[in-house]
PDB file of C-alpha atoms and ligand atoms in Angstrom:
ATOM      1  CA  MET A  10     -16.503  -8.779  28.231  1.00  0.00           C
ATOM      2  CA  LYS A  11     -12.813  -8.866  27.425  1.00  0.00           C
ATOM      3  CA  ASP A  12     -12.616 -12.561  28.362  1.00  0.00           C
ATOM      4  CA  LEU A  13     -15.645 -13.296  26.245  1.00  0.00           C
ATOM      5  CA  LEU A  14     -14.115 -11.545  23.241  1.00  0.00           C
ATOM      6  CA  LYS A  15     -10.906 -13.458  23.789  1.00  0.00           C
ATOM      7  CA  LEU A  16     -12.859 -16.627  23.113  1.00  0.00           C
ATOM      8  CA  LYS A  17     -13.070 -15.448  19.515  1.00  0.00           C
ATOM      9  CA  THR A  18      -9.379 -16.021  19.003  1.00  0.00           C
ATOM     10  CA  SER A  19      -7.077 -18.958  19.444  1.00  0.00           C
ATOM     11  CA  LEU A  20      -4.141 -16.571  19.200  1.00  0.00           C
ATOM     12  CA  SER A  21      -2.642 -16.399  22.676  1.00  0.00           C
ATOM     13  CA  GLU A  22      -2.250 -13.010  24.328  1.00  0.00           C
ATOM     14  CA  GLU A  23       1.483 -13.656  24.537  1.00  0.00           C
ATOM     15  CA  MET A  24       1.765 -14.312  20.791  1.00  0.00           C
ATOM     16  CA  GLU A  25      -0.451 -11.302  20.026  1.00  0.00           C
ATOM     17  CA  ASN A  26       1.972  -9.108  22.004  1.00  0.00           C
ATOM     18  CA  ILE A  27       5.002 -10.618  20.267  1.00  0.00           C
ATOM     19  CA  LEU A  28       3.474 -10.055  16.820  1.00  0.00           C
ATOM     20  CA  ASN A  29       2.481  -6.492  17.725  1.00  0.00           C
ATOM     21  CA  ALA A  30       6.108  -5.896  18.712  1.00  0.00           C
ATOM     22  CA  GLN A  31       7.155  -7.219  15.305  1.00  0.00           C
ATOM     23  CA  ILE A  32       4.707  -4.820  13.620  1.00  0.00           C
ATOM     24  CA  LYS A  33       6.687  -2.069  15.294  1.00  0.00           C
ATOM     25  CA  VAL A  34      10.007  -3.482  14.049  1.00  0.00           C
ATOM     26  CA  GLU A  35       8.704  -3.586  10.463  1.00  0.00           C
ATOM     27  CA  ALA A  36       7.311  -0.053  10.752  1.00  0.00           C
ATOM     28  CA  HIS A  37      10.656   1.094  12.123  1.00  0.00           C
ATOM     29  CA  SER A  38      12.432  -0.505   9.143  1.00  0.00           C
ATOM     30  CA  SER A  39      10.003   1.249   6.781  1.00  0.00           C
ATOM     31  CA  SER A  40      10.656   4.671   8.336  1.00  0.00           C
ATOM     32  CA  LEU A  41      14.406   4.075   8.532  1.00  0.00           C
ATOM     33  CA  TYR A  42      14.612   3.143   4.843  1.00  0.00           C
ATOM     34  CA  LEU A  43      12.538   6.165   3.884  1.00  0.00           C
ATOM     35  CA  ALA A  44      14.998   8.372   5.800  1.00  0.00           C
ATOM     36  CA  MET A  45      17.871   6.648   3.966  1.00  0.00           C
ATOM     37  CA  SER A  46      16.088   7.280   0.670  1.00  0.00           C
ATOM     38  CA  ALA A  47      15.899  11.010   1.426  1.00  0.00           C
ATOM     39  CA  TRP A  48      19.585  11.096   2.426  1.00  0.00           C
ATOM     40  CA  CYS A  49      20.699   9.263  -0.739  1.00  0.00           C
ATOM     41  CA  ASP A  50      18.559  11.570  -2.875  1.00  0.00           C
ATOM     42  CA  ASP A  51      20.205  14.557  -1.211  1.00  0.00           C
ATOM     43  CA  GLN A  52      23.623  13.122  -2.111  1.00  0.00           C
ATOM     44  CA  GLY A  53      22.605  12.750  -5.773  1.00  0.00           C
ATOM     45  CA  LEU A  54      22.548   8.947  -5.480  1.00  0.00           C
ATOM     46  CA  ASP A  55      19.313   8.443  -7.395  1.00  0.00           C
ATOM     47  CA  ASN A  56      19.293   4.652  -7.727  1.00  0.00           C
ATOM     48  CA  ALA A  57      20.026   4.160  -4.036  1.00  0.00           C
ATOM     49  CA  ALA A  58      17.259   6.660  -3.211  1.00  0.00           C
ATOM     50  CA  HIS A  59      14.862   4.641  -5.362  1.00  0.00           C
ATOM     51  CA  PHE A  60      16.114   1.372  -3.837  1.00  0.00           C
ATOM     52  CA  PHE A  61      15.394   2.580  -0.297  1.00  0.00           C
ATOM     53  CA  ALA A  62      12.015   4.076  -1.222  1.00  0.00           C
ATOM     54  CA  LYS A  63      11.042   0.659  -2.599  1.00  0.00           C
ATOM     55  CA  GLN A  64      12.425  -1.086   0.500  1.00  0.00           C
ATOM     56  CA  SER A  65      10.414   1.272   2.668  1.00  0.00           C
ATOM     57  CA  ASP A  66       7.235   0.306   0.782  1.00  0.00           C
ATOM     58  CA  GLU A  67       8.034  -3.378   1.174  1.00  0.00           C
ATOM     59  CA  GLU A  68       8.535  -3.019   4.915  1.00  0.00           C
ATOM     60  CA  ARG A  69       5.158  -1.344   5.211  1.00  0.00           C
ATOM     61  CA  GLN A  70       3.668  -4.321   3.365  1.00  0.00           C
ATOM     62  CA  HIS A  71       5.418  -6.659   5.848  1.00  0.00           C
ATOM     63  CA  MET A  72       3.949  -4.638   8.688  1.00  0.00           C
ATOM     64  CA  LEU A  73       0.448  -4.880   7.188  1.00  0.00           C
ATOM     65  CA  LYS A  74       0.813  -8.611   6.609  1.00  0.00           C
ATOM     66  CA  ILE A  75       1.344  -9.129  10.348  1.00  0.00           C
ATOM     67  CA  PHE A  76      -1.292  -6.512  11.204  1.00  0.00           C
ATOM     68  CA  ASN A  77      -3.894  -8.315   9.085  1.00  0.00           C
ATOM     69  CA  TYR A  78      -2.867 -11.714  10.436  1.00  0.00           C
ATOM     70  CA  ILE A  79      -3.541 -10.598  14.011  1.00  0.00           C
ATOM     71  CA  SER A  80      -6.904  -9.102  12.988  1.00  0.00           C
ATOM     72  CA  ASN A  81      -7.879 -12.156  10.953  1.00  0.00           C
ATOM     73  CA  ARG A  82      -7.166 -14.413  13.928  1.00  0.00           C
ATOM     74  CA  GLY A  83      -9.539 -12.320  16.034  1.00  0.00           C
ATOM     75  CA  GLY A  84      -6.790 -10.459  17.870  1.00  0.00           C
ATOM     76  CA  ARG A  85      -6.163  -6.729  18.277  1.00  0.00           C
ATOM     77  CA  ALA A  86      -3.471  -5.305  16.022  1.00  0.00           C
ATOM     78  CA  ILE A  87      -1.823  -2.109  17.216  1.00  0.00           C
ATOM     79  CA  SER A  88      -0.838   0.752  14.930  1.00  0.00           C
ATOM     80  CA  PRO A  89       2.740   1.457  16.053  1.00  0.00           C
ATOM     81  CA  GLU A  90       4.295   4.699  17.181  1.00  0.00           C
ATOM     82  CA  ILE A  91       7.701   5.173  15.576  1.00  0.00           C
ATOM     83  CA  THR A  92      10.304   7.547  16.979  1.00  0.00           C
ATOM     84  CA  ASN A  93      14.058   8.154  16.740  1.00  0.00           C
ATOM     85  CA  ILE A  94      14.435   7.916  12.992  1.00  0.00           C
ATOM     86  CA  PRO A  95      17.689   9.633  11.952  1.00  0.00           C
ATOM     87  CA  THR A  96      17.737  12.261   9.234  1.00  0.00           C
ATOM     88  CA  ASP A  97      21.477  12.144   8.674  1.00  0.00           C
ATOM     89  CA  PHE A  98      23.881   9.302   7.933  1.00  0.00           C
ATOM     90  CA  GLU A  99      27.657   9.143   8.084  1.00  0.00           C
ATOM     91  CA  SER A 100      28.438   7.636   4.712  1.00  0.00           C
ATOM     92  CA  PHE A 101      27.071   5.835   1.660  1.00  0.00           C
ATOM     93  CA  ARG A 102      28.651   2.560   2.764  1.00  0.00           C
ATOM     94  CA  GLY A 103      27.420   3.152   6.320  1.00  0.00           C
ATOM     95  CA  VAL A 104      23.841   3.283   5.078  1.00  0.00           C
ATOM     96  CA  PHE A 105      24.143  -0.218   3.602  1.00  0.00           C
ATOM     97  CA  GLU A 106      26.005  -1.517   6.652  1.00  0.00           C
ATOM     98  CA  GLN A 107      23.117  -0.284   8.791  1.00  0.00           C
ATOM     99  CA  THR A 108      20.678  -1.937   6.366  1.00  0.00           C
ATOM    100  CA  LEU A 109      22.418  -5.312   6.720  1.00  0.00           C
ATOM    101  CA  GLN A 110      22.516  -4.859  10.484  1.00  0.00           C
ATOM    102  CA  GLN A 111      18.785  -4.069  10.550  1.00  0.00           C
ATOM    103  CA  GLU A 112      17.947  -7.095   8.394  1.00  0.00           C
ATOM    104  CA  MET A 113      20.081  -9.413  10.534  1.00  0.00           C
ATOM    105  CA  PHE A 114      18.213  -8.096  13.560  1.00  0.00           C
ATOM    106  CA  VAL A 115      14.878  -8.762  11.840  1.00  0.00           C
ATOM    107  CA  THR A 116      15.980 -12.320  10.974  1.00  0.00           C
ATOM    108  CA  GLU A 117      16.882 -12.889  14.614  1.00  0.00           C
ATOM    109  CA  GLN A 118      13.463 -11.578  15.684  1.00  0.00           C
ATOM    110  CA  PHE A 119      11.632 -13.959  13.330  1.00  0.00           C
ATOM    111  CA  ASN A 120      13.799 -16.862  14.509  1.00  0.00           C
ATOM    112  CA  ASN A 121      12.856 -16.005  18.093  1.00  0.00           C
ATOM    113  CA  ILE A 122       9.163 -15.850  17.194  1.00  0.00           C
ATOM    114  CA  ALA A 123       9.402 -19.208  15.371  1.00  0.00           C
ATOM    115  CA  ASP A 124      11.114 -20.644  18.439  1.00  0.00           C
ATOM    116  CA  LYS A 125       8.325 -19.340  20.660  1.00  0.00           C
ATOM    117  CA  CYS A 126       5.695 -20.818  18.315  1.00  0.00           C
ATOM    118  CA  THR A 127       7.123 -24.303  18.709  1.00  0.00           C
ATOM    119  CA  LYS A 128       7.417 -23.880  22.481  1.00  0.00           C
ATOM    120  CA  ILE A 129       3.754 -22.929  22.886  1.00  0.00           C
ATOM    121  CA  LYS A 130       2.642 -25.211  20.024  1.00  0.00           C
ATOM    122  CA  ASP A 131       1.224 -22.363  17.897  1.00  0.00           C
ATOM    123  CA  TYR A 132       1.763 -24.055  14.537  1.00  0.00           C
ATOM    124  CA  VAL A 133      -0.715 -21.788  12.767  1.00  0.00           C
ATOM    125  CA  THR A 134       1.506 -18.781  13.460  1.00  0.00           C
ATOM    126  CA  PHE A 135       4.595 -20.909  12.783  1.00  0.00           C
ATOM    127  CA  ASN A 136       3.195 -21.617   9.326  1.00  0.00           C
ATOM    128  CA  PHE A 137       2.414 -17.916   8.786  1.00  0.00           C
ATOM    129  CA  LEU A 138       6.028 -17.045   9.638  1.00  0.00           C
ATOM    130  CA  GLN A 139       7.540 -19.175   6.871  1.00  0.00           C
ATOM    131  CA  TRP A 140       7.065 -16.437   4.265  1.00  0.00           C
ATOM    132  CA  PHE A 141       8.982 -13.956   6.443  1.00  0.00           C
ATOM    133  CA  LEU A 142      11.807 -16.403   7.132  1.00  0.00           C
ATOM    134  CA  GLU A 143      12.285 -16.929   3.390  1.00  0.00           C
ATOM    135  CA  GLU A 144      12.045 -13.195   2.723  1.00  0.00           C
ATOM    136  CA  GLN A 145      14.891 -12.584   5.175  1.00  0.00           C
ATOM    137  CA  VAL A 146      17.254 -14.717   3.067  1.00  0.00           C
ATOM    138  CA  GLU A 147      16.656 -12.327   0.157  1.00  0.00           C
ATOM    139  CA  GLU A 148      16.874  -9.166   2.268  1.00  0.00           C
ATOM    140  CA  GLU A 149      20.230 -10.114   3.767  1.00  0.00           C
ATOM    141  CA  TYR A 150      21.572 -11.395   0.428  1.00  0.00           C
ATOM    142  CA  VAL A 151      20.847  -8.118  -1.389  1.00  0.00           C
ATOM    143  CA  ALA A 152      22.403  -5.968   1.364  1.00  0.00           C
ATOM    144  CA  ARG A 153      25.554  -8.158   1.390  1.00  0.00           C
ATOM    145  CA  ARG A 154      25.938  -8.106  -2.398  1.00  0.00           C
ATOM    146  CA  ILE A 155      25.580  -4.324  -2.490  1.00  0.00           C
ATOM    147  CA  LEU A 156      28.224  -4.012   0.243  1.00  0.00           C
ATOM    148  CA  GLU A 157      30.547  -6.081  -1.971  1.00  0.00           C
ATOM    149  CA  LEU A 158      30.278  -3.338  -4.590  1.00  0.00           C
ATOM    150  CA  PHE A 159      31.884  -0.978  -2.084  1.00  0.00           C
ATOM    151  CA  ASP A 160      34.784  -3.429  -1.676  1.00  0.00           C
ATOM    152  CA  VAL A 161      35.234  -3.955  -5.414  1.00  0.00           C
ATOM    153  CA  ILE A 162      34.644  -0.425  -6.745  1.00  0.00           C
ATOM    154  CA  GLY A 163      35.592   1.767  -3.763  1.00  0.00           C
ATOM    155  CA  GLU A 164      34.089   5.161  -3.037  1.00  0.00           C
ATOM    156  CA  GLU A 165      36.993   7.301  -4.208  1.00  0.00           C
ATOM    157  CA  GLY A 166      36.630   9.637  -7.191  1.00  0.00           C
ATOM    158  CA  THR A 167      33.517   8.694  -9.128  1.00  0.00           C
ATOM    159  CA  GLY A 168      33.250   5.404  -7.177  1.00  0.00           C
ATOM    160  CA  LYS A 169      30.051   6.362  -5.352  1.00  0.00           C
ATOM    161  CA  TRP A 170      28.270   7.075  -8.605  1.00  0.00           C
ATOM    162  CA  GLU A 171      29.583   3.819 -10.124  1.00  0.00           C
ATOM    163  CA  ILE A 172      28.241   1.923  -7.110  1.00  0.00           C
ATOM    164  CA  ASP A 173      24.924   3.758  -7.449  1.00  0.00           C
ATOM    165  CA  ARG A 174      24.804   2.748 -11.126  1.00  0.00           C
ATOM    166  CA  HIS A 175      25.525  -0.920 -10.382  1.00  0.00           C
ATOM    167  CA  LEU A 176      23.378  -1.521  -7.316  1.00  0.00           C
ATOM    168  CA  VAL A 177      20.183  -1.730  -9.407  1.00  0.00           C
ATOM    169  CA  LYS A 178      21.609  -4.901 -10.972  1.00  0.00           C
ATOM    170  CA  VAL A 179      21.751  -6.738  -7.659  1.00  0.00           C
ATOM    171  CA  THR A 180      18.861  -9.203  -7.587  1.00  0.00           C
ATOM    172  CA  TYR A 181      18.081 -12.406  -5.766  1.00  0.00           C
ATOM    173  CA  ASP A 182      16.763 -15.377  -7.732  1.00  0.00           C
ATOM    174  CA  GLY A 183      16.947 -17.915  -4.932  1.00  0.00           C
ATOM    175  CA  GLU A 184      19.651 -20.023  -6.577  1.00  0.00           C
TER     176      GLU A 184
HETATM  177 FE1  LIG B  10      10.581  -6.824   6.849  1.00  0.00          FE
HETATM  178 FE2  LIG B  10      13.373  -6.259   5.733  1.00  0.00          FE
HETATM  179  O1  LIG B  10      12.320  -7.117   6.999  1.00  0.00           O
END
């Protein structure tokens, strides 16, 4: 029966597993950013709290995009189990350093998946991935520009609150 059902999809089992693993990465990002939102809120950094709540929502949308892609190709998407999400963070700057690190990791994952697509000639999935590859340029850009605020303003005195005030102005227009 399983083999018969498999005939319904041209998505290989290997690619299905890889994409399900990426669902988990996106869900992890979503939970991590929500934890960062709570921490920033606790520190009185309202804009950063809002920023991370929005990021968390976006990551859930990324997760669902992959989830739906697997389902639409006739595969079996797996709702991920997420564990080990921290509740505490060392510093305001550290939160954004971890964000950049996470996004660079995600970029690497999508590059690896794209690489795999070309190796197994899955150009349908390769095409699907293009949106994510472009999105990663924005995600890394925003995290880097916010980290620059820490270099320019500094966290001493009222610095943290100045950074929190300015970070909402960081946007990516693709130019
Ligand atoms: Fe879905 Fe921020 O990568």
